[in-house]
PDB file of C-alpha atoms in Angstrom:
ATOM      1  CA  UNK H   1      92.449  85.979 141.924  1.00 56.00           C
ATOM      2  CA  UNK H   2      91.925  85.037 137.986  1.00 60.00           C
ATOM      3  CA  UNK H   3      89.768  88.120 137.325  1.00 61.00           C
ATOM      4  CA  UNK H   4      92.199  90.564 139.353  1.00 63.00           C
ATOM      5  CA  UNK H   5      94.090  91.688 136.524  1.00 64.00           C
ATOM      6  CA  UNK H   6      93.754  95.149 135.087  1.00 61.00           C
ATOM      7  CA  UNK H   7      91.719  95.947 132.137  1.00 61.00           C
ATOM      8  CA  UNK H   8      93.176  95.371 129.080  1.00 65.00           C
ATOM      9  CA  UNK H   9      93.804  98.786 126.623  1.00 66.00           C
ATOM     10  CA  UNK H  10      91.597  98.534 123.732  1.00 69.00           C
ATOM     11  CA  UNK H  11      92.600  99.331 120.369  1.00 74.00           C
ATOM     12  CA  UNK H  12      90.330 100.342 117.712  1.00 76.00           C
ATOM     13  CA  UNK H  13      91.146  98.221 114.331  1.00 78.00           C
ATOM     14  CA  UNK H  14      92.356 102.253 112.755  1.00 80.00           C
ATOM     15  CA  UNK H  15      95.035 102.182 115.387  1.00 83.00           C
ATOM     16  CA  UNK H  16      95.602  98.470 114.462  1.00 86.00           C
ATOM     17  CA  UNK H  17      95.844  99.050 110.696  1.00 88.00           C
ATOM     18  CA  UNK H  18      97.905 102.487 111.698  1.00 87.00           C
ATOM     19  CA  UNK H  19     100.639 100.650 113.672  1.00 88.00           C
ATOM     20  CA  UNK H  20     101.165  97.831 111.366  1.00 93.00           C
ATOM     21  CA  UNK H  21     101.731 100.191 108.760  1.00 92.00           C
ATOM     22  CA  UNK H  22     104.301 102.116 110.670  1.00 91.00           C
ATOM     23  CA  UNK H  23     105.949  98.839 112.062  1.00 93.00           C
ATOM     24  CA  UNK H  24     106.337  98.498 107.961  1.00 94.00           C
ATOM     25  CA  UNK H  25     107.935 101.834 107.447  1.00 92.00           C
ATOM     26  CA  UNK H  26     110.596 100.765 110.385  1.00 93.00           C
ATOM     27  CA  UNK H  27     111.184  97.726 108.659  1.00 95.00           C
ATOM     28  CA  UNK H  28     112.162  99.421 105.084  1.00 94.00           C
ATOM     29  CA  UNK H  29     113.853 102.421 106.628  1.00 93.00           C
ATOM     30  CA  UNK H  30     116.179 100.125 108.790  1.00 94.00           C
ATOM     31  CA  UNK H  31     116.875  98.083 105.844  1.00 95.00           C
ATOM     32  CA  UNK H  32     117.526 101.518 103.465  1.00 94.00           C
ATOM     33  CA  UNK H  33     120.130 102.412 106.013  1.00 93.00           C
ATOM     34  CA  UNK H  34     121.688  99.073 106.679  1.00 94.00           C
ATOM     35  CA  UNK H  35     122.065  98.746 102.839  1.00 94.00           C
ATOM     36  CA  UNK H  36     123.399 102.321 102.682  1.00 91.00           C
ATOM     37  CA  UNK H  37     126.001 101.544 105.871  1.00 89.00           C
ATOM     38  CA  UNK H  38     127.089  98.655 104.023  1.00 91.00           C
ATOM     39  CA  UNK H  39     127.515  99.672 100.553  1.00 90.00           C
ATOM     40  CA  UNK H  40     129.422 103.055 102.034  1.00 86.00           C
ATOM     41  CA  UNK H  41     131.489 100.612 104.313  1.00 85.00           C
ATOM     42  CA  UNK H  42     132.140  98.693 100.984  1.00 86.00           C
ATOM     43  CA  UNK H  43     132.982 101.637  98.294  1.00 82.00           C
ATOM     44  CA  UNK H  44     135.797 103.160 101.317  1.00 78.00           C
ATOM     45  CA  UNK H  45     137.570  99.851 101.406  1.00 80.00           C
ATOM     46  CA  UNK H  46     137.286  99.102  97.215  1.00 78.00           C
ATOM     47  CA  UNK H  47     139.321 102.464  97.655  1.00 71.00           C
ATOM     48  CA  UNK H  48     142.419 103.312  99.083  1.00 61.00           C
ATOM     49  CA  UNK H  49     143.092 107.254  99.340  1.00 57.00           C
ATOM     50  CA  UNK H  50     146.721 106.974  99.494  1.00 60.00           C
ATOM     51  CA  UNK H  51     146.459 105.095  96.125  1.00 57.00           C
ATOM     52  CA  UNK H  52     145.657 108.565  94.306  1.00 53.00           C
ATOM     53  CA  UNK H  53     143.065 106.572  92.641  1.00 57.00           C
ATOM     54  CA  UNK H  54     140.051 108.902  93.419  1.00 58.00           C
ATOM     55  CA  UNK H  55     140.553 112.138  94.842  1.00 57.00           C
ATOM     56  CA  UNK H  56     137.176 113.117  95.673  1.00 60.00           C
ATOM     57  CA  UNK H  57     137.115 110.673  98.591  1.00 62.00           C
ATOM     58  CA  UNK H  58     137.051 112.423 101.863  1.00 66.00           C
ATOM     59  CA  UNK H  59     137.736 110.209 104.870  1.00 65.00           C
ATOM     60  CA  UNK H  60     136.280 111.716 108.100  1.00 68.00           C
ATOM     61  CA  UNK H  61     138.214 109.096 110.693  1.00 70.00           C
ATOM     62  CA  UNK H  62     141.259 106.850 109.543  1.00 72.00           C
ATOM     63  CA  UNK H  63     139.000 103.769 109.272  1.00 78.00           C
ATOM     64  CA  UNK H  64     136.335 102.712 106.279  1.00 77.00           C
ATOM     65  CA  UNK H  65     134.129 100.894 108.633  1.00 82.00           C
ATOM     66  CA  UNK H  66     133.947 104.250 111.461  1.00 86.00           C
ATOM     67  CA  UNK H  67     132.808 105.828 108.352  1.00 83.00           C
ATOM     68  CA  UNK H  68     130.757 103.372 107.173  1.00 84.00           C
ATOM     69  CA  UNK H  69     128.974 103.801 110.616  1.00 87.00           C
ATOM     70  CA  UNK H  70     128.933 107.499 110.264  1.00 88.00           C
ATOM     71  CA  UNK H  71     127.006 106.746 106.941  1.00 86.00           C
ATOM     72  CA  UNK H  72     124.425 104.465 108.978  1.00 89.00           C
ATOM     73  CA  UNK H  73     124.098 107.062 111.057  1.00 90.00           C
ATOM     74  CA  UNK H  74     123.372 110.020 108.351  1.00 90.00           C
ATOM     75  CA  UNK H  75     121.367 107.663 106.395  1.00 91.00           C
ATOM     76  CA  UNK H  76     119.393 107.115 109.694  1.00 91.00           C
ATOM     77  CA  UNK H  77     118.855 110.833 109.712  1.00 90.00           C
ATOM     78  CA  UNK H  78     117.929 111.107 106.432  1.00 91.00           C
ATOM     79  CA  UNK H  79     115.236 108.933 106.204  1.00 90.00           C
ATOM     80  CA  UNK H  80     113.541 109.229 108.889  1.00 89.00           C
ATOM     81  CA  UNK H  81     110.859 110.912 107.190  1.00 88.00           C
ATOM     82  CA  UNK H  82     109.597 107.680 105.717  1.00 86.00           C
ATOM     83  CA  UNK H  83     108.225 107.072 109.597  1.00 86.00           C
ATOM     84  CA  UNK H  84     104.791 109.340 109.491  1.00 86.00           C
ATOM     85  CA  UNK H  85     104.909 110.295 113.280  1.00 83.00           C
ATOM     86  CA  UNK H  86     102.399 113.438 111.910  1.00 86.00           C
ATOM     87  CA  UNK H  87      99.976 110.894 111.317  1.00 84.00           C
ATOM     88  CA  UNK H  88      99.125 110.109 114.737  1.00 84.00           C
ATOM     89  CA  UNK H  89      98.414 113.851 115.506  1.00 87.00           C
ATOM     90  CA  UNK H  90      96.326 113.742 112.843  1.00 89.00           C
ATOM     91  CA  UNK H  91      94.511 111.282 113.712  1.00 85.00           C
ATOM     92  CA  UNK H  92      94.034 112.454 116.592  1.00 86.00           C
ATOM     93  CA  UNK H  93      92.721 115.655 115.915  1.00 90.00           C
ATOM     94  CA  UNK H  94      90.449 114.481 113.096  1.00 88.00           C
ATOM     95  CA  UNK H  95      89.194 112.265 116.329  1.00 87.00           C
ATOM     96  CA  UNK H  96      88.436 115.026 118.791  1.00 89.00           C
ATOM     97  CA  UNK H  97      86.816 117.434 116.044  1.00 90.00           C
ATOM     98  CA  UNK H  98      84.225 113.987 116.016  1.00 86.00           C
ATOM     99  CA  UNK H  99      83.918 114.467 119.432  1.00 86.00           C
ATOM    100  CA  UNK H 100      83.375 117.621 119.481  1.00 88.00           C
ATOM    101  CA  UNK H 101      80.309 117.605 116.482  1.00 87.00           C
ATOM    102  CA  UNK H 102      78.966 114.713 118.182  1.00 84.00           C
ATOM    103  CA  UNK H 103      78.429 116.343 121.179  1.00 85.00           C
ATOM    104  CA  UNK H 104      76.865 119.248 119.610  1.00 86.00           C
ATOM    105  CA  UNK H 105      74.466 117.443 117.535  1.00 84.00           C
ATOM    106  CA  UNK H 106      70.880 118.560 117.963  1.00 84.00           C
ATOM    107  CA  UNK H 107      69.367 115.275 117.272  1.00 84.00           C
ATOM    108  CA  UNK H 108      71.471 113.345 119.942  1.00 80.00           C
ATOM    109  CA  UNK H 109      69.659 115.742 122.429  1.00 81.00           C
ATOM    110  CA  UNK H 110      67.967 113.575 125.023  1.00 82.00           C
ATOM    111  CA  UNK H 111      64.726 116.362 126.511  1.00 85.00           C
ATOM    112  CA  UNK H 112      64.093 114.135 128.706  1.00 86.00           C
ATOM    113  CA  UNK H 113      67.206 114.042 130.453  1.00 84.00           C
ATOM    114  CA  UNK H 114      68.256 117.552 129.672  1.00 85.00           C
ATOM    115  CA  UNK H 115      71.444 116.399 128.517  1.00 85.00           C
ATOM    116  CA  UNK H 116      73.255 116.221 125.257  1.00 83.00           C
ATOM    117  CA  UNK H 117      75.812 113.587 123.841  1.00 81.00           C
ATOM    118  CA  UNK H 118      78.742 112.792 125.704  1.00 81.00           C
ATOM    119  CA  UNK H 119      81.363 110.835 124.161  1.00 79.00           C
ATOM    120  CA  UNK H 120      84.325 109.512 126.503  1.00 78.00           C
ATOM    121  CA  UNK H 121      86.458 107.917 124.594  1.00 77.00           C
ATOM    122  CA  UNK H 122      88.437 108.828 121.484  1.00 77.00           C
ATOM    123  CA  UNK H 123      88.152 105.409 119.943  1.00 77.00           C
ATOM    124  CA  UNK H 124      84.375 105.491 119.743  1.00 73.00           C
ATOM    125  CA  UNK H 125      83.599 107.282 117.107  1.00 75.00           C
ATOM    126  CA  UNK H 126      85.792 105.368 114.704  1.00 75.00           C
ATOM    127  CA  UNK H 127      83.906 102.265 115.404  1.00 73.00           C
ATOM    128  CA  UNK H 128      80.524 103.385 114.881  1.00 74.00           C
ATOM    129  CA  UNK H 129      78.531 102.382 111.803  1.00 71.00           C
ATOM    130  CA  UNK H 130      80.683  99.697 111.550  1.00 72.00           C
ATOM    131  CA  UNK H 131      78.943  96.140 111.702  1.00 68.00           C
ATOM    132  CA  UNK H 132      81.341  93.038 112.786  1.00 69.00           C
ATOM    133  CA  UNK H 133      79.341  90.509 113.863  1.00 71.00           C
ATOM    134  CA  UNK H 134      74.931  90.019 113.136  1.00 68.00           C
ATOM    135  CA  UNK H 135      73.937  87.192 115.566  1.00 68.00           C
ATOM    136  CA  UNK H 136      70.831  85.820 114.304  1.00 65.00           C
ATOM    137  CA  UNK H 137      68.616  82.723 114.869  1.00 60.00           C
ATOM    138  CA  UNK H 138      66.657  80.747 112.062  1.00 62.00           C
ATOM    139  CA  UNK H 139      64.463  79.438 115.037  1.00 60.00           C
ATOM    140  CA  UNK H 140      63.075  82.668 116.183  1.00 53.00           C
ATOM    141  CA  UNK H 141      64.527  81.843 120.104  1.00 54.00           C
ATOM    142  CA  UNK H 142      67.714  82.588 121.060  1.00 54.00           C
ATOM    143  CA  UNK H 143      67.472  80.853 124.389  1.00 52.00           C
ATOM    144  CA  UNK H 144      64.914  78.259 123.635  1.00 53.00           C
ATOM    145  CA  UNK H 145      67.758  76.182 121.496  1.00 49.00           C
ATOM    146  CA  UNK H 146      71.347  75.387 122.673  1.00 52.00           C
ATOM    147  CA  UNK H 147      73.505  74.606 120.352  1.00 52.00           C
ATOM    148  CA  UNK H 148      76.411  72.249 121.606  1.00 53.00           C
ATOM    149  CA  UNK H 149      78.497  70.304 118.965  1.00 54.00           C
ATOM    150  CA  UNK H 150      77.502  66.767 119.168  1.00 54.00           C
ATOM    151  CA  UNK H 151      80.668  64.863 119.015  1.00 53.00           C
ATOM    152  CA  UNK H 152      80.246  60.634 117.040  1.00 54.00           C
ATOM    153  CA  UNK H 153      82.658  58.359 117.378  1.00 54.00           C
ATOM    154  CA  UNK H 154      82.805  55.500 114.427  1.00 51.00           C
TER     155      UNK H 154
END
């Protein structure tokens, strides 16, 4: 029963990087428009258009904070730019044309087999040529020597 669980989606550290940036870009365009609401909310009420004070003030509902929300709301609209949604398709695209020259590369032939490249995933290519981890062993013999932490008490 421990091992029934589905396979776990793996992300390649691109789409890592990629999302983290974006989670970024929602952070500063919620705060752009929160400060925007605010100070909007804020100038209506310093401002009373009854007053005569400033006539260029043009109240869309009765109430400075309904506008104030309106403002979020425009701001919201406004800004949304700042989230790069086209980067994803780009991505993605710059991901299958891999694919697709992989496949077609007459040195990943196999003659033997008769049968060319075939790439499966769209993560895959990213990750190749890129080293992580180099497991090596001074002693020559990777099984001869186990290496468990000896643990001293004093």
């Amino acid at each position: 029963m421990l091992n029934n669980s589905g396979a776990r989606y793996k992300r390649s550290s691109l789409e890592i990087i990629t999302n983290r940036f974006i989670l970024y870009c929602i952070l500063i365009l919620i705060g752009m428009c929160l400060f925007a609401g605010i100070a909007s909310t804020l100038w209506l009420l310093s401002f009373s258009p009854h007053t005569g004070r400033v006539i260029f003030i043009i109240m869309i509902t009765k109430s400075a904070v309904t506008d104030g929300i309106l403002n979020l709301v425009s701001a919201i609209l406004n800004y949304q730019i700042l989230i790069p949604l086209s980067l994803y398709i780009s991505v993605e695209l710059i991901k299958l044309g891999q694919i697709y020259f992989i496949s077609q590369d007459v040195k990943l032939y196999c003659e033997r087999r008769d049968r060319a490249m075939e790439c499966r995933s769209l993560n895959i290519p990213e990750e190749l040529g890129r080293v992580q981890y180099i497991m090596s062993d001074k002693t020559g013999t990777l099984t001869g020597l186990s290496s468990i932490p000896s643990v001293h008490f004093s």
